[in-house]
Short mmCIF file of C-alpha atoms and ligand atoms in Angstrom, two decimals:
data_model
loop_
_atom_site.label_atom_id
_atom_site.label_comp_id
_atom_site.label_asym_id
_atom_site.label_seq_id
_atom_site.Cartn_x
_atom_site.Cartn_y
_atom_site.Cartn_z
CA MET T 1 22.90 -15.68 -20.70
CA THR T 2 22.42 -17.45 -17.51
CA GLU T 3 19.26 -17.06 -15.68
CA THR T 4 19.71 -15.27 -12.26
CA THR T 5 17.66 -16.41 -9.38
CA PHE T 6 16.60 -14.16 -7.03
CA ALA T 7 15.82 -14.96 -3.22
CA PRO T 8 12.26 -13.87 -2.24
CA ARG T 9 12.13 -10.81 -1.09
CA ILE T 10 8.93 -8.67 -0.25
CA PHE T 11 8.96 -4.79 -0.61
CA SER T 12 5.71 -2.44 -0.26
CA GLY T 13 5.01 0.93 0.61
CA ILE T 14 2.44 3.46 1.93
CA LYS T 15 2.09 7.21 1.85
CA PRO T 16 1.85 9.45 5.23
CA SER T 17 -0.67 11.81 3.54
CA GLY T 18 -3.43 11.75 5.71
CA GLY T 19 -4.85 9.08 8.24
CA LEU T 20 -4.44 5.50 7.78
CA THR T 21 -7.89 3.57 6.96
CA LEU T 22 -9.32 0.24 7.11
CA GLY T 23 -8.77 0.01 3.76
CA ASN T 24 -5.08 0.33 4.35
CA TYR T 25 -4.98 -2.08 7.42
CA LEU T 26 -7.37 -4.82 5.61
CA GLY T 27 -5.41 -4.45 2.08
CA ALA T 28 -2.00 -4.11 2.99
CA ILE T 29 -0.42 -3.60 6.73
CA LYS T 30 -2.57 -6.81 8.07
CA ARG T 31 -1.15 -8.82 5.43
CA TRP T 32 2.49 -7.42 5.65
CA ALA T 33 2.88 -8.33 9.21
CA GLY T 34 1.54 -11.82 8.23
CA MET T 35 4.01 -12.12 5.93
CA GLN T 36 7.03 -11.56 8.11
CA GLY T 37 9.28 -14.40 9.60
CA GLY T 38 7.97 -17.09 6.93
CA GLU T 39 9.32 -18.04 3.32
CA TRP T 40 10.65 -14.58 2.80
CA ASP T 41 14.52 -13.94 2.43
CA THR T 42 13.52 -10.08 3.61
CA THR T 43 10.70 -8.14 4.19
CA ILE T 44 11.00 -4.51 3.54
CA TYR T 45 8.22 -1.75 4.39
CA CYS T 46 8.54 1.99 3.45
CA VAL T 47 6.62 5.16 4.38
CA VAL T 48 6.91 6.68 0.98
CA ASP T 49 7.06 10.50 1.80
CA LEU T 50 8.60 11.12 -1.46
CA HIS T 51 5.63 9.62 -3.67
CA ALA T 52 3.21 12.14 -0.69
CA ILE T 53 4.34 15.48 -2.42
CA THR T 54 3.45 14.85 -5.43
CA VAL T 55 0.56 16.59 -4.53
CA TRP T 56 1.00 19.21 -2.36
CA GLN T 57 1.67 18.37 1.81
CA ASP T 58 2.07 21.07 4.06
CA PRO T 59 5.26 20.53 5.73
CA GLU T 60 4.22 19.94 9.88
CA ASP T 61 1.48 17.59 8.32
CA LEU T 62 4.12 15.54 6.21
CA ARG T 63 6.49 14.94 9.18
CA ASN T 64 3.50 14.16 11.53
CA GLY T 65 1.75 11.87 9.26
CA THR T 66 5.20 10.07 8.51
CA ARG T 67 5.39 9.25 12.09
CA GLU T 68 1.52 8.44 12.46
CA VAL T 69 2.07 6.19 9.46
CA ALA T 70 5.22 4.51 11.04
CA ALA T 71 3.39 4.08 14.15
CA GLY T 72 0.42 2.51 12.43
CA LEU T 73 2.45 -0.25 11.15
CA LEU T 74 4.40 -0.69 14.09
CA ALA T 75 1.29 -0.87 16.16
CA SER T 76 0.03 -3.44 13.47
CA GLY T 77 2.65 -5.84 14.23
CA ILE T 78 5.56 -5.04 11.74
CA ASP T 79 8.30 -5.84 13.29
CA PRO T 80 11.76 -3.86 13.29
CA ALA T 81 13.54 -6.85 14.40
CA GLN T 82 12.25 -9.03 11.57
CA SER T 83 11.19 -6.28 8.72
CA VAL T 84 13.27 -3.02 7.43
CA LEU T 85 10.81 -0.66 8.40
CA PHE T 86 12.08 3.13 6.63
CA ASN T 87 11.06 6.59 5.43
CA GLN T 88 11.85 6.77 1.53
CA SER T 89 13.23 9.93 1.36
CA GLN T 90 16.06 8.61 4.10
CA VAL T 91 17.35 6.29 1.15
CA HIS T 92 18.33 8.80 -1.49
CA GLU T 93 18.97 5.88 -3.90
CA HIS T 94 15.59 5.67 -4.63
CA VAL T 95 15.33 8.94 -6.33
CA GLU T 96 18.51 7.92 -8.35
CA LEU T 97 17.30 4.75 -9.83
CA ALA T 98 13.98 6.70 -10.37
CA TRP T 99 16.01 8.45 -12.88
CA ILE T 100 17.42 5.97 -14.74
CA PHE T 101 13.74 4.18 -15.07
CA ASN T 102 12.48 7.48 -16.40
CA CYS T 103 14.87 7.01 -19.36
CA VAL T 104 13.66 3.47 -19.39
CA ALA T 105 9.46 3.74 -19.15
CA ARG T 106 7.91 4.90 -22.27
CA LEU T 107 5.41 7.94 -22.47
CA GLY T 108 2.97 5.72 -23.99
CA TRP T 109 2.99 3.43 -20.81
CA MET T 110 2.83 6.49 -18.67
CA ASN T 111 -0.05 7.66 -20.34
CA ARG T 112 -2.01 4.57 -19.85
CA MET T 113 -1.84 4.40 -15.67
CA THR T 114 -5.51 4.90 -14.57
CA GLN T 115 -4.47 6.49 -11.21
CA PHE T 116 -3.04 9.42 -12.85
CA LYS T 117 -5.84 10.01 -14.87
CA GLU T 118 -8.26 9.63 -11.90
CA LYS T 119 -6.33 11.68 -9.84
CA ALA T 120 -5.17 14.37 -12.55
CA GLY T 121 -9.15 14.39 -13.46
CA LYS T 122 -9.72 17.24 -16.29
CA ASN T 123 -6.98 19.36 -14.73
CA ALA T 124 -3.80 17.03 -16.09
CA GLU T 125 -2.23 20.33 -16.98
CA LYS T 126 -2.10 21.68 -13.52
CA GLN T 127 -0.53 18.68 -12.10
CA SER T 128 2.81 18.10 -10.94
CA LEU T 129 5.20 16.60 -13.07
CA GLY T 130 6.07 14.34 -10.09
CA LEU T 131 2.36 12.98 -9.73
CA TYR T 132 2.89 11.71 -13.72
CA ALA T 133 6.57 10.45 -13.05
CA TYR T 134 4.93 8.52 -9.92
CA PRO T 135 5.08 5.13 -11.12
CA SER T 136 8.82 5.31 -12.29
CA LEU T 137 9.58 5.97 -8.51
CA MET T 138 7.43 3.31 -7.38
CA ALA T 139 9.56 0.72 -9.77
CA ALA T 140 12.57 2.30 -8.33
CA ASP T 141 11.41 1.50 -4.77
CA ILE T 142 10.79 -2.18 -5.55
CA LEU T 143 13.80 -2.73 -8.34
CA LEU T 144 16.11 -1.12 -5.65
CA TYR T 145 15.75 -3.86 -3.55
CA HIS T 146 15.27 -6.46 -6.20
CA ALA T 147 11.92 -7.49 -4.60
CA THR T 148 10.42 -10.46 -6.09
CA HIS T 149 6.93 -10.08 -4.51
CA VAL T 150 4.76 -6.96 -3.79
CA PRO T 151 1.59 -7.26 -1.59
CA VAL T 152 -0.67 -4.55 -2.31
CA GLY T 153 -4.38 -3.74 -2.70
CA GLU T 154 -5.93 -4.07 -5.94
CA ASP T 155 -5.68 -0.39 -7.01
CA GLN T 156 -1.86 -1.11 -7.40
CA LYS T 157 -1.91 -3.67 -10.09
CA GLN T 158 -1.13 -1.31 -12.50
CA HIS T 159 1.44 -0.10 -11.39
CA VAL T 160 3.58 -3.35 -10.16
CA GLU T 161 2.73 -4.37 -14.04
CA LEU T 162 4.57 -1.18 -15.22
CA THR T 163 7.21 -1.86 -12.95
CA ARG T 164 7.59 -5.28 -14.57
CA ASP T 165 7.92 -3.96 -17.90
CA ILE T 166 10.53 -1.28 -16.96
CA ALA T 167 12.35 -4.41 -15.50
CA ALA T 168 11.98 -6.29 -18.76
CA ARG T 169 12.64 -3.31 -20.81
CA PHE T 170 16.13 -2.38 -18.88
CA ASN T 171 16.96 -6.23 -19.07
CA HIS T 172 16.48 -6.21 -22.69
CA ASP T 173 17.97 -2.88 -23.48
CA TYR T 174 21.18 -3.38 -21.45
CA GLY T 175 21.48 -7.34 -22.56
CA THR T 176 21.49 -8.34 -18.76
CA ASP T 177 18.95 -10.15 -16.71
CA PHE T 178 20.15 -7.76 -13.69
CA PHE T 179 16.42 -6.92 -12.61
CA PRO T 180 13.66 -9.66 -11.53
CA ILE T 181 10.27 -9.73 -13.01
CA THR T 182 8.16 -8.75 -9.77
CA GLU T 183 5.18 -10.47 -9.02
CA PRO T 184 2.15 -8.36 -7.14
CA VAL T 185 0.43 -10.56 -4.60
CA ILE T 186 -3.25 -9.36 -4.08
CA ASP T 187 -5.14 -11.77 -2.48
CA GLY T 188 -7.60 -12.59 0.38
CA PRO T 189 -11.07 -10.82 1.06
CA ALA T 190 -10.18 -7.28 1.27
CA THR T 191 -8.00 -6.38 -1.56
CA ARG T 192 -10.56 -3.58 -2.23
CA VAL T 193 -12.36 -2.07 0.78
CA MET T 194 -14.77 0.08 -0.56
CA ASN T 195 -16.39 3.24 0.62
CA LEU T 196 -19.14 2.87 3.44
CA ARG T 197 -21.62 5.08 1.60
CA ASP T 198 -21.03 4.17 -1.99
CA GLY T 199 -20.32 0.64 -2.67
CA THR T 200 -18.94 1.52 -6.30
CA LYS T 201 -15.86 3.62 -4.86
CA LYS T 202 -12.99 2.66 -2.84
CA MET T 203 -12.52 3.33 0.49
CA SER T 204 -9.80 6.34 0.71
CA LYS T 205 -8.42 8.82 2.78
CA SER T 206 -8.97 11.71 0.90
CA GLY T 207 -12.98 10.98 0.55
CA GLU T 208 -14.83 14.24 1.06
CA SER T 209 -16.70 12.37 4.09
CA ASP T 210 -15.72 11.01 7.06
CA MET T 211 -18.94 8.64 7.27
CA GLU T 212 -17.27 6.88 4.38
CA ARG T 213 -14.18 5.69 5.88
CA ILE T 214 -12.73 3.84 9.32
CA ASN T 215 -9.66 5.64 10.29
CA MET T 216 -7.52 3.17 12.09
CA THR T 217 -7.35 6.12 14.91
CA ASP T 218 -11.44 6.30 15.45
CA ASP T 219 -12.78 5.47 18.82
CA ALA T 220 -15.20 2.56 19.58
CA ASP T 221 -18.23 4.75 19.39
CA THR T 222 -17.42 6.04 15.94
CA ILE T 223 -16.47 2.89 14.50
CA SER T 224 -20.06 1.31 15.81
CA ARG T 225 -21.95 4.33 14.00
CA LYS T 226 -20.10 4.37 11.14
CA PHE T 227 -20.82 0.86 10.65
CA LYS T 228 -24.66 1.49 11.39
CA LYS T 229 -25.09 4.05 9.11
CA ALA T 230 -23.40 2.35 6.21
CA ARG T 231 -25.29 2.15 3.28
CA THR T 232 -27.00 -1.14 2.56
CA ASP T 233 -29.77 -2.78 0.36
CA PRO T 234 -32.86 -3.89 2.38
CA ALA T 235 -32.57 -7.36 1.94
CA PRO T 236 -30.98 -10.15 4.35
CA LEU T 237 -27.91 -11.95 4.33
CA PRO T 238 -28.39 -14.86 1.65
CA ASP T 239 -27.80 -18.60 2.26
CA ALA T 240 -25.17 -18.45 -0.26
CA PHE T 241 -21.89 -16.24 -0.83
CA GLU T 242 -22.89 -16.30 -4.22
CA GLU T 243 -26.20 -14.76 -4.19
CA LEU T 244 -24.68 -11.45 -2.90
CA GLU T 245 -23.57 -11.17 -6.56
CA GLY T 246 -24.84 -7.63 -7.83
CA ARG T 247 -24.93 -6.50 -4.19
CA ALA T 248 -21.53 -4.27 -3.76
CA GLU T 249 -22.42 -2.53 -0.51
CA ALA T 250 -23.68 -6.38 1.18
CA THR T 251 -20.53 -7.77 -0.33
CA ASN T 252 -18.24 -4.92 0.93
CA LEU T 253 -19.37 -5.41 4.69
CA VAL T 254 -19.33 -9.07 4.03
CA ASP T 255 -15.63 -9.11 3.05
CA ILE T 256 -14.49 -6.66 6.02
CA TYR T 257 -16.15 -8.74 8.32
CA ALA T 258 -14.25 -12.18 6.92
CA ALA T 259 -10.63 -9.94 6.75
CA LEU T 260 -11.28 -9.06 10.42
CA ALA T 261 -11.82 -12.26 11.85
CA ASP T 262 -9.54 -14.13 9.46
CA ILE T 263 -11.99 -16.55 7.86
CA THR T 264 -13.81 -16.60 4.29
CA PRO T 265 -16.66 -14.48 3.04
CA GLU T 266 -18.25 -17.87 2.35
CA GLU T 267 -18.21 -18.81 6.42
CA VAL T 268 -19.37 -14.84 7.29
CA VAL T 269 -22.27 -15.95 4.91
CA ALA T 270 -22.77 -19.70 6.49
CA GLU T 271 -23.01 -18.04 9.86
CA TYR T 272 -25.22 -15.18 9.28
CA ALA T 273 -27.47 -16.74 6.49
CA GLY T 274 -30.84 -14.77 6.72
CA ALA T 275 -29.46 -12.20 8.92
CA GLY T 276 -30.89 -8.99 8.84
CA TRP T 277 -28.50 -5.33 9.12
CA GLY T 278 -29.84 -4.62 12.15
CA GLN T 279 -27.92 -8.04 13.82
CA PHE T 280 -25.13 -8.13 11.46
CA LYS T 281 -24.02 -4.68 11.47
CA PRO T 282 -23.64 -4.55 15.36
CA ALA T 283 -21.80 -7.84 15.14
CA LEU T 284 -19.34 -6.28 12.15
CA ALA T 285 -19.25 -3.08 14.59
CA ASP T 286 -17.97 -5.36 17.76
CA LEU T 287 -15.44 -7.04 15.86
CA ALA T 288 -13.91 -3.97 14.34
CA VAL T 289 -13.75 -2.63 17.63
CA GLU T 290 -11.76 -5.72 18.99
CA LYS T 291 -9.58 -5.60 16.51
CA LEU T 292 -8.66 -2.06 15.75
CA SER T 293 -9.37 -0.53 19.50
CA PRO T 294 -5.88 -2.04 20.62
CA ILE T 295 -3.99 -0.61 17.39
CA ALA T 296 -5.45 2.78 18.14
CA GLY T 297 -4.23 2.54 21.65
CA GLU T 298 -0.65 1.17 21.01
CA MET T 299 -0.33 4.13 17.92
CA ARG T 300 -1.28 6.74 20.33
CA ARG T 301 1.35 5.51 22.98
CA LEU T 302 3.74 5.41 20.04
CA MET T 303 3.09 9.13 19.03
CA ASP T 304 4.01 10.33 22.48
CA ASP T 305 7.46 9.36 21.71
CA PRO T 306 8.31 11.02 18.27
CA ALA T 307 11.94 10.93 18.86
CA GLU T 308 11.64 6.90 19.61
CA ILE T 309 9.85 6.72 16.14
CA ASP T 310 12.56 8.71 14.29
CA ARG T 311 15.25 6.57 15.65
CA LEU T 312 13.77 3.46 14.48
CA LEU T 313 13.32 4.74 10.72
CA ALA T 314 16.68 5.89 10.88
CA HIS T 315 17.71 2.36 11.77
CA GLY T 316 15.86 1.06 9.10
CA ALA T 317 16.89 3.20 6.40
CA GLU T 318 20.59 2.43 7.69
CA GLN T 319 19.61 -1.35 6.66
CA ALA T 320 18.02 -0.64 3.57
CA ARG T 321 21.13 1.67 2.42
CA ALA T 322 23.11 -1.53 2.82
CA LEU T 323 20.72 -3.57 0.68
CA ALA T 324 20.24 -0.54 -1.99
CA ALA T 325 23.71 0.73 -2.67
CA PRO T 326 25.24 -2.40 -4.35
CA VAL T 327 22.32 -2.29 -6.48
CA LEU T 328 22.50 1.10 -8.24
CA ALA T 329 26.22 0.90 -8.07
CA ARG T 330 25.66 -1.90 -10.61
CA THR T 331 22.96 -0.25 -12.51
CA TYR T 332 25.47 2.44 -13.10
CA GLU T 333 27.73 0.31 -14.19
CA VAL T 334 25.83 -1.47 -16.42
CA VAL T 335 24.30 1.94 -18.01
CA GLY T 336 27.70 3.01 -18.86
CA LEU T 337 27.90 5.78 -15.95
CA VAL T 338 31.92 6.40 -15.14
CA ARG T 339 32.75 5.79 -11.29
CA GLY T 340 35.78 7.18 -9.77
P1 AMP G 401 -1.63 4.53 0.01
O1 AMP G 401 -2.45 4.87 0.97
O2 AMP G 401 -2.54 4.67 -1.34
O3 AMP G 401 -0.42 4.81 0.04
O4 AMP G 401 -2.02 2.82 -0.19
C1 AMP G 401 -1.12 1.77 0.69
C2 AMP G 401 -1.48 0.40 0.46
O5 AMP G 401 -3.34 0.50 1.03
C3 AMP G 401 -1.89 0.17 -1.00
O6 AMP G 401 -1.12 -1.10 -1.03
C4 AMP G 401 -2.84 0.37 -1.77
O7 AMP G 401 -3.37 -0.77 -2.42
C5 AMP G 401 -3.72 -0.30 -0.43
N1 AMP G 401 -5.16 0.36 -0.10
C6 AMP G 401 -5.46 1.53 0.03
N2 AMP G 401 -6.54 1.91 0.09
C7 AMP G 401 -7.57 0.18 -0.06
C8 AMP G 401 -8.51 -0.09 -0.13
N3 AMP G 401 -9.55 0.66 0.24
N4 AMP G 401 -8.37 -1.19 -0.23
C9 AMP G 401 -7.76 -2.35 -0.07
N5 AMP G 401 -6.26 -1.63 -0.31
C10 AMP G 401 -6.36 -0.61 0.42
N1 LIG G 402 1.89 3.67 -4.82
C1 LIG G 402 1.50 2.98 -3.90
C2 LIG G 402 0.04 3.48 -3.11
O1 LIG G 402 -0.40 4.63 -3.50
C3 LIG G 402 2.55 3.45 -2.78
C4 LIG G 402 3.76 2.88 -3.14
C5 LIG G 402 4.88 3.49 -3.62
C6 LIG G 402 4.27 1.59 -3.25
N2 LIG G 402 6.20 2.64 -3.89
C7 LIG G 402 5.75 1.16 -3.99
C8 LIG G 402 3.76 0.27 -2.80
C9 LIG G 402 6.24 0.33 -3.83
C10 LIG G 402 4.38 -0.96 -3.11
C11 LIG G 402 5.56 -1.03 -3.75
O2 LIG G 402 -0.27 2.87 -2.92
#
C-alpha cells in the first residue's frame, strides 16, 4: 500500500448555542483568523448547528445564534475570501459520513468521553442519543475534508483523539489509507480560559452567573466591572512566571492578558512584576476593551443585515460541498454501498 500524502488543511467548528465568550475568542476564533493565508492549503470554519441541537435549542434562538456566531467569526477577521465559512446543516454530507462512523466507533470508545460524562452528569439516561454520538459527528466534520490539523481549545483534545482512532480503524478495517490521522493544534497561552469567579472551572457560555465570563458583545463598562470583580488571591504579581504555580486565578488573568496582547505570559509577568491587582486589573480591562470593542461593534453592524450573513453562509456551504461530496462518494464506494 502506498502512503497517501494529504495537503495541510485546517478544519474547526463552533456551536451556535448561547453567545460567544472570551474563551471561544482566545482559545479558538482569534487563532483561526491568524491561520488564514499561511502555510495551509485550505482553512475551513464551520458553525456546527447540528451539534448544538444535541441539547434543546429554541428554534428562533438557534437561528439567531447561528447568525450571531457567523457575525462573530467575520468580525474577528475570518475572511470568506480566504476561508470556507458555512453552517454545518447546509452540507448534508456531514450527517451521512457520521452514520458511517457510528458503525466504526466502538461503544467502549464513546463511553470514555469525558465531555459527555460532564454534560450528562447523573442524568445520562435522560440525555439525547445525539449528545452521546456527538464525537462521531465531529470526526465526520473533520475527516469529510481530509483535514490534517484542527485548532481547538484544550477541552476538545479527547474528541480529536477519537477522530484519529476512527480514521485509523476505518483505514485498517477497509485496508485503505483514505483518511488522514488528524493532529489537534492546541497552542498559545489561552487554550483553557478559566471562569473569572472560580479558577478551577472553564469559562463557558452556560455558566450560571454572567460575572463568570466575558461575552464578546459586552460593552466597555461591563468588561471593566467583570475584570475588577474577578476573583484573585491577595498576593501581588511575582517576579517570575514560575512563581504563579498554584495560583489558578492569577495565572488565568496573566494568560488572558498575554493572549490579548500577543505576548507571552513570561513577558506579562516581567512587565508587571510586583504590581498589585489594583494596578493589573484595570490594565487588563483596558486592553480587553481595546481589543474586543471593535469586534463587538462590527458584530452589531453585521447583525443588522441577517440576509447578508445568510448569503455568505450559503456561498460557503457551496464551496464546502464541492470539497465534501467526492470524499463521501469515495467513502461509500470503499464501504461497498452500491451507487447507480
Ligand atoms: P464551543 O463553544 O464549545 O463550540 O467551543 C468552540 C471552540 O472554543 C472550541 O475550540 C473550544 O475548545 C473553544 N473554547 C470554548 N471555551 C473555551 C475556553 N474557556 N478556553 C479556551 N477555549 C475554549
Ligand atoms: N465539539 C466542538 C466544541 O464543542 C465543536 C466542533 C464540532 C468541532 N465539530 C468540530 C471542533 C470539528 C473542531 C472540529 O467546541
